[in-house]
Every structure is written in C-alpha cells, then in structure tokens.
mmCIF file of C-alpha atoms in Angstrom:
data_model
loop_
_atom_site.group_PDB
_atom_site.id
_atom_site.type_symbol
_atom_site.label_atom_id
_atom_site.label_comp_id
_atom_site.label_asym_id
_atom_site.label_seq_id
_atom_site.Cartn_x
_atom_site.Cartn_y
_atom_site.Cartn_z
ATOM 1 C CA MET A 1 102.433 88.066 103.716
ATOM 2 C CA ARG A 2 102.030 88.771 100.083
ATOM 3 C CA ALA A 3 100.240 92.252 98.980
ATOM 4 C CA ARG A 4 98.472 92.912 95.706
ATOM 5 C CA VAL A 5 97.552 95.695 94.188
ATOM 6 C CA ILE A 6 94.722 96.259 92.068
ATOM 7 C CA ALA A 7 94.225 99.566 90.196
ATOM 8 C CA ILE A 8 91.738 100.879 87.585
ATOM 9 C CA GLY A 9 94.137 101.892 84.706
ATOM 10 C CA GLU A 10 96.381 100.118 81.807
ATOM 11 C CA ARG A 11 99.666 101.051 81.027
ATOM 12 C CA MET A 12 102.023 103.315 83.340
ATOM 13 C CA PRO A 13 103.599 105.989 82.036
ATOM 14 C CA GLY A 14 107.432 104.966 81.746
ATOM 15 C CA TRP A 15 108.398 106.991 84.736
ATOM 16 C CA VAL A 16 105.594 105.749 87.090
ATOM 17 C CA ALA A 17 106.345 101.912 85.704
ATOM 18 C CA GLU A 18 109.951 102.336 86.585
ATOM 19 C CA GLY A 19 109.418 103.938 90.340
ATOM 20 C CA PHE A 20 106.900 101.122 90.896
ATOM 21 C CA ALA A 21 109.236 98.489 89.659
ATOM 22 C CA GLU A 22 112.450 99.952 91.957
ATOM 23 C CA TYR A 23 109.876 99.541 94.934
ATOM 24 C CA ARG A 24 108.480 96.423 94.069
ATOM 25 C CA LYS A 25 112.060 95.131 93.947
ATOM 26 C CA ARG A 26 112.812 96.636 97.050
ATOM 27 C CA LEU A 27 110.077 94.800 99.080
ATOM 28 C CA ALA A 28 110.542 91.789 97.201
ATOM 29 C CA HIS A 29 111.719 90.191 100.813
ATOM 30 C CA GLU A 30 109.528 92.006 103.168
ATOM 31 C CA LEU A 31 106.220 92.273 100.911
ATOM 32 C CA PRO A 32 106.019 90.734 97.967
ATOM 33 C CA LEU A 33 104.041 92.956 95.837
ATOM 34 C CA GLU A 34 102.029 92.061 92.681
ATOM 35 C CA LEU A 35 100.117 94.594 90.581
ATOM 36 C CA VAL A 36 96.415 93.877 88.707
ATOM 37 C CA GLU A 37 95.762 96.521 86.235
ATOM 38 C CA LEU A 38 92.025 96.690 85.122
ATOM 39 C CA ARG A 39 90.439 98.681 81.919
ATOM 40 C CA PRO A 40 88.571 101.685 83.326
ATOM 41 C CA GLY A 41 85.046 101.727 82.537
ATOM 42 C CA THR A 42 83.662 103.301 79.420
ATOM 43 C CA ARG A 43 83.433 107.281 79.901
ATOM 44 C CA GLY A 44 82.702 109.912 77.442
ATOM 45 C CA LYS A 45 79.726 111.460 75.641
ATOM 46 C CA GLY A 46 76.747 109.909 75.874
ATOM 47 C CA ARG A 47 78.234 107.641 78.689
ATOM 48 C CA ASP A 48 76.589 106.924 82.207
ATOM 49 C CA ASP A 49 79.975 107.854 84.494
ATOM 50 C CA ALA A 50 78.159 106.305 87.434
ATOM 51 C CA ARG A 51 77.677 102.805 85.265
ATOM 52 C CA ALA A 52 81.369 103.052 84.372
ATOM 53 C CA MET A 53 82.148 103.117 88.084
ATOM 54 C CA GLN A 54 79.965 100.107 88.725
ATOM 55 C CA GLU A 55 81.608 98.240 85.857
ATOM 56 C CA GLU A 56 84.886 99.061 87.442
ATOM 57 C CA GLY A 57 83.930 98.153 90.749
ATOM 58 C CA ALA A 58 82.663 94.811 89.747
ATOM 59 C CA ALA A 59 86.280 94.275 88.017
ATOM 60 C CA ILE A 60 87.966 95.276 91.342
ATOM 61 C CA LEU A 61 85.710 92.817 93.369
ATOM 62 C CA ALA A 62 86.304 89.879 91.183
ATOM 63 C CA ALA A 63 90.074 90.748 91.425
ATOM 64 C CA VAL A 64 90.047 90.193 95.259
ATOM 65 C CA PRO A 65 90.554 86.701 96.665
ATOM 66 C CA ARG A 66 87.915 86.241 99.443
ATOM 67 C CA ASP A 67 90.742 86.283 101.968
ATOM 68 C CA MET A 68 92.388 88.875 101.582
ATOM 69 C CA HIS A 69 92.375 92.018 103.817
ATOM 70 C CA VAL A 70 91.132 94.517 101.629
ATOM 71 C CA VAL A 71 92.408 98.214 102.164
ATOM 72 C CA ALA A 72 90.517 100.738 99.529
ATOM 73 C CA LEU A 73 92.686 104.284 98.857
ATOM 74 C CA ASP A 74 89.561 106.567 99.099
ATOM 75 C CA GLY A 75 89.880 110.237 99.748
ATOM 76 C CA ARG A 76 87.779 110.190 102.199
ATOM 77 C CA GLY A 77 89.645 107.391 104.587
ATOM 78 C CA LYS A 78 92.054 107.456 107.653
ATOM 79 C CA VAL A 79 95.029 109.780 106.982
ATOM 80 C CA TRP A 80 97.884 108.000 108.279
ATOM 81 C CA SER A 81 101.757 108.971 108.752
ATOM 82 C CA SER A 82 104.375 106.661 107.596
ATOM 83 C CA GLU A 83 104.826 105.794 111.247
ATOM 84 C CA GLU A 84 100.957 104.679 112.053
ATOM 85 C CA LEU A 85 101.750 102.897 108.588
ATOM 86 C CA ALA A 86 104.487 100.643 110.132
ATOM 87 C CA GLY A 87 101.999 99.943 113.319
ATOM 88 C CA GLN A 88 99.164 98.840 110.375
ATOM 89 C CA LEU A 89 101.856 97.154 108.393
ATOM 90 C CA ALA A 90 102.881 95.195 111.409
ATOM 91 C CA ASN A 91 99.323 94.654 112.918
ATOM 92 C CA TRP A 92 98.764 93.083 109.479
ATOM 93 C CA ARG A 93 101.756 90.847 109.473
ATOM 94 C CA MET A 94 100.321 89.494 112.702
ATOM 95 C CA ALA A 95 96.914 88.701 111.902
ATOM 96 C CA GLY A 96 98.615 86.649 109.091
ATOM 97 C CA ARG A 97 96.075 87.582 105.918
ATOM 98 C CA ASP A 98 97.574 88.676 102.449
ATOM 99 C CA LEU A 99 96.812 92.368 101.666
ATOM 100 C CA ALA A 100 94.996 93.919 98.750
ATOM 101 C CA PHE A 101 95.107 97.492 98.315
ATOM 102 C CA LEU A 102 92.328 99.232 95.910
ATOM 103 C CA ILE A 103 93.014 101.853 93.829
ATOM 104 C CA GLY A 104 89.747 103.256 92.121
ATOM 105 C CA GLY A 105 88.997 104.859 88.592
ATOM 106 C CA PRO A 106 88.600 108.807 88.127
ATOM 107 C CA ASP A 107 85.303 108.544 90.166
ATOM 108 C CA GLY A 108 86.336 106.653 92.771
ATOM 109 C CA HIS A 109 85.347 103.611 94.249
ATOM 110 C CA ALA A 110 81.895 101.880 93.566
ATOM 111 C CA PRO A 111 79.787 101.631 97.120
ATOM 112 C CA GLU A 112 80.103 97.822 97.066
ATOM 113 C CA VAL A 113 83.880 98.392 96.643
ATOM 114 C CA LEU A 114 83.765 100.568 100.048
ATOM 115 C CA ALA A 115 81.339 97.891 101.652
ATOM 116 C CA ARG A 116 84.016 94.945 100.901
ATOM 117 C CA ALA A 117 87.087 96.857 101.798
ATOM 118 C CA ASP A 118 88.508 96.056 105.528
ATOM 119 C CA GLN A 119 89.872 99.938 105.838
ATOM 120 C CA ARG A 120 89.798 102.852 104.071
ATOM 121 C CA TRP A 121 93.448 104.694 103.616
ATOM 122 C CA SER A 122 93.355 108.832 102.337
ATOM 123 C CA LEU A 123 97.021 109.557 101.222
ATOM 124 C CA GLY A 124 95.912 112.764 102.564
ATOM 125 C CA PRO A 125 93.483 115.862 101.115
ATOM 126 C CA LEU A 126 95.599 116.468 97.583
ATOM 127 C CA THR A 127 93.884 115.329 94.530
ATOM 128 C CA LEU A 128 96.448 112.819 92.759
ATOM 129 C CA PRO A 129 96.970 111.179 89.470
ATOM 130 C CA HIS A 130 95.816 107.620 89.875
ATOM 131 C CA MET A 131 98.866 106.562 88.091
ATOM 132 C CA LEU A 132 101.078 108.663 90.911
ATOM 133 C CA VAL A 133 98.977 106.976 93.485
ATOM 134 C CA ARG A 134 100.578 104.038 92.445
ATOM 135 C CA LEU A 135 104.124 105.291 92.780
ATOM 136 C CA VAL A 136 103.176 106.708 96.601
ATOM 137 C CA LEU A 137 101.624 104.090 97.754
ATOM 138 C CA VAL A 138 104.515 101.722 97.246
ATOM 139 C CA GLU A 139 106.905 104.028 97.984
ATOM 140 C CA GLN A 140 104.799 104.039 101.559
ATOM 141 C CA LEU A 141 104.551 100.351 101.897
ATOM 142 C CA TYR A 142 108.429 100.464 101.328
ATOM 143 C CA ARG A 143 108.860 103.443 104.218
ATOM 144 C CA ALA A 144 106.698 101.501 106.460
ATOM 145 C CA ALA A 145 108.443 98.092 105.835
ATOM 146 C CA ALA A 146 112.015 99.829 106.756
ATOM 147 C CA ILE A 147 110.567 101.511 109.762
ATOM 148 C CA VAL A 148 109.343 98.107 110.754
ATOM 149 C CA ALA A 149 112.821 96.769 110.245
ATOM 150 C CA GLY A 150 114.827 99.258 111.421
ATOM 151 C CA HIS A 151 116.241 100.127 108.080
ATOM 152 C CA PRO A 152 117.532 103.840 108.008
ATOM 153 C CA TYR A 153 115.483 104.929 104.963
ATOM 154 C CA HIS A 154 112.865 106.636 106.808
ATOM 155 C CA ARG A 155 114.730 109.378 108.443
ATOM 156 C CA ALA A 156 111.695 111.401 110.494
#
C-alpha cells in the first residue's frame, strides 16, 4: 500500500520540509508516501474566495487516481486517537487500496472534494496552519504504523 498527500500550497518552510522528509523516510518501508503540492486558487481584493476554492477542488480531484481510498482532512470530520488511527491503517491495509490524504486551502475543501472522500478526518478542534497540518499528518501516520508494528515509538 502506498499513500499520497495532496495539498493546496507550495514551498513549505524549511522546518516543515525537513520534518516531513524525516517522517517520510521513516515510513518508507511501512507506507511509501508521495507529496503532491498544488497551487492555491487566486484570492485577494476583487477576487471571489468561493471560486478559488472551486479551482482548488478541481485541482485536488484531478490529482486523485480513481482507485484510491480518499481521506479528506476536514475540521468537521471524525476525530481519531492515535490508536484509532492505527486501527484505520490496519483496515486500509487489509482493503488493499492505495490512500490519498487531502489537505485543502484556507477556506477548506470544495463540496465536490468532500463528496469524493471515502472518509473525513479531523485533527481536532484547533485551527492549524495548513503547512503544519502536513507535518502533523505524516507524524501521526508514522505513529500509527509504529503502533501496528509494535514499535516502541508510541508510548501511551
């Protein structure tokens, strides 16, 4: 099984890129991970934010292969503990499909993206910068893989 993180936003700050690269390296055998960065929709004075969100949604959907199991990161999604995420990871492995984790833009996901998602996952009630969401996502995937493998990384 492989995973793809599809995210609105380009050029992560150095500290985010380094952290993401570290966890991607750690996950290389358990869950090979690809990052797809997409250009944000045009926002600003005189621009329609809803149109920008629709543009982002179209770009996200175009980057998702048809046969992937899609998990949209969404503040209104289900909150999973690390142990519950490990259970999800085990279930996803048994299903045998590759995974796509979707991170929207500043206004969230377009309705079409949420309709395409097989699951919606919330990292909790906090509002997080989208670049930080990437790092939290990949760390939690590593933690879940460690729990499934019985590795001592997770000390609950």
